[in-house]
PDB file of C-alpha atoms in Angstrom:
ATOM      1  CA  MET E   1      17.966  43.151  23.257  1.00 57.00           C
ATOM      2  CA  ILE E   2      20.566  41.755  20.856  1.00 67.00           C
ATOM      3  CA  GLU E   3      19.893  38.139  19.998  1.00 81.00           C
ATOM      4  CA  ASN E   4      23.052  37.388  18.027  1.00 87.00           C
ATOM      5  CA  LYS E   5      26.615  38.428  18.808  1.00 92.00           C
ATOM      6  CA  PHE E   6      27.951  38.353  15.232  1.00 94.00           C
ATOM      7  CA  ALA E   7      26.418  40.101  12.208  1.00 94.00           C
ATOM      8  CA  GLU E   8      26.082  38.568   8.754  1.00 95.00           C
ATOM      9  CA  GLY E   9      29.283  39.127   6.775  1.00 96.00           C
ATOM     10  CA  THR E  10      31.508  39.022   9.876  1.00 96.00           C
ATOM     11  CA  THR E  11      34.742  37.024   9.696  1.00 96.00           C
ATOM     12  CA  VAL E  12      34.884  34.405  12.464  1.00 97.00           C
ATOM     13  CA  TYR E  13      36.945  31.376  13.465  1.00 96.00           C
ATOM     14  CA  THR E  14      35.874  28.112  15.073  1.00 94.00           C
ATOM     15  CA  LEU E  15      37.290  27.212  18.448  1.00 93.00           C
ATOM     16  CA  ALA E  16      38.082  23.726  17.125  1.00 92.00           C
ATOM     17  CA  HIS E  17      40.042  25.099  14.112  1.00 91.00           C
ATOM     18  CA  PRO E  18      41.054  28.685  14.944  1.00 91.00           C
ATOM     19  CA  SER E  19      43.283  29.068  11.883  1.00 90.00           C
ATOM     20  CA  GLU E  20      40.394  28.488   9.443  1.00 92.00           C
ATOM     21  CA  GLU E  21      38.666  31.727   8.441  1.00 95.00           C
ATOM     22  CA  LEU E  22      34.875  31.644   7.981  1.00 97.00           C
ATOM     23  CA  VAL E  23      32.311  34.274   7.035  1.00 97.00           C
ATOM     24  CA  ILE E  24      28.829  34.325   8.536  1.00 97.00           C
ATOM     25  CA  ARG E  25      26.301  33.995   5.744  1.00 97.00           C
ATOM     26  CA  ARG E  26      23.070  33.680   7.755  1.00 97.00           C
ATOM     27  CA  TYR E  27      21.819  33.616  11.348  1.00 96.00           C
ATOM     28  CA  ILE E  28      18.602  31.667  11.876  1.00 94.00           C
ATOM     29  CA  LYS E  29      17.135  30.410  15.166  1.00 93.00           C
ATOM     30  CA  LYS E  30      20.381  30.722  17.158  1.00 93.00           C
ATOM     31  CA  ILE E  31      22.485  28.975  14.495  1.00 96.00           C
ATOM     32  CA  TYR E  32      25.180  30.670  12.431  1.00 97.00           C
ATOM     33  CA  TYR E  33      25.592  29.405   8.869  1.00 98.00           C
ATOM     34  CA  CYS E  34      29.167  30.062   7.806  1.00 98.00           C
ATOM     35  CA  THR E  35      31.051  29.656   4.559  1.00 97.00           C
ATOM     36  CA  SER E  36      34.777  29.375   3.943  1.00 96.00           C
ATOM     37  CA  PRO E  37      36.153  32.076   1.601  1.00 95.00           C
ATOM     38  CA  ALA E  38      39.060  29.745   0.771  1.00 94.00           C
ATOM     39  CA  HIS E  39      36.671  26.940  -0.255  1.00 94.00           C
ATOM     40  CA  PRO E  40      33.379  28.477  -1.461  1.00 92.00           C
ATOM     41  CA  GLU E  41      32.345  25.214  -3.144  1.00 95.00           C
ATOM     42  CA  GLN E  42      32.010  23.472   0.241  1.00 94.00           C
ATOM     43  CA  LYS E  43      28.709  23.321   2.068  1.00 95.00           C
ATOM     44  CA  ASP E  44      27.962  25.846   4.809  1.00 96.00           C
ATOM     45  CA  LEU E  45      28.911  24.993   8.370  1.00 96.00           C
ATOM     46  CA  ALA E  46      26.133  25.287  10.955  1.00 97.00           C
ATOM     47  CA  LEU E  47      27.606  26.508  14.250  1.00 97.00           C
ATOM     48  CA  PHE E  48      26.353  27.720  17.613  1.00 96.00           C
ATOM     49  CA  GLU E  49      27.634  31.007  19.036  1.00 95.00           C
ATOM     50  CA  ARG E  50      29.649  29.159  21.692  1.00 95.00           C
ATOM     51  CA  GLU E  51      31.626  27.383  18.923  1.00 96.00           C
ATOM     52  CA  ILE E  52      32.951  30.535  17.197  1.00 95.00           C
ATOM     53  CA  THR E  53      35.087  33.561  17.981  1.00 94.00           C
ATOM     54  CA  ASP E  54      36.047  36.716  16.108  1.00 92.00           C
ATOM     55  CA  VAL E  55      39.700  36.456  17.213  1.00 89.00           C
ATOM     56  CA  ALA E  56      42.122  34.671  14.901  1.00 81.00           C
ATOM     57  CA  ASP E  57      44.628  32.151  16.229  1.00 73.00           C
ATOM     58  CA  PRO E  58      47.866  34.134  16.697  1.00 64.00           C
ATOM     59  CA  ALA E  59      49.904  30.955  16.159  1.00 67.00           C
ATOM     60  CA  ALA E  60      48.419  30.539  12.669  1.00 60.00           C
ATOM     61  CA  GLY E  61      50.599  33.372  11.414  1.00 51.00           C
TER      62      GLY E  61
END
């Protein structure tokens, strides 16, 4: 049984900000810890699987 949908190192996008690219750094206890390649100095974002997608926003260009 697969517990997580996205592997570490996968590029994902949040549903709230689909034009912002994130990379999954860790997956612990059903929480994805993501970092922004554009802003590596920022803290990681902690997101649930329902808050992210692997499809970029086509309107972002």
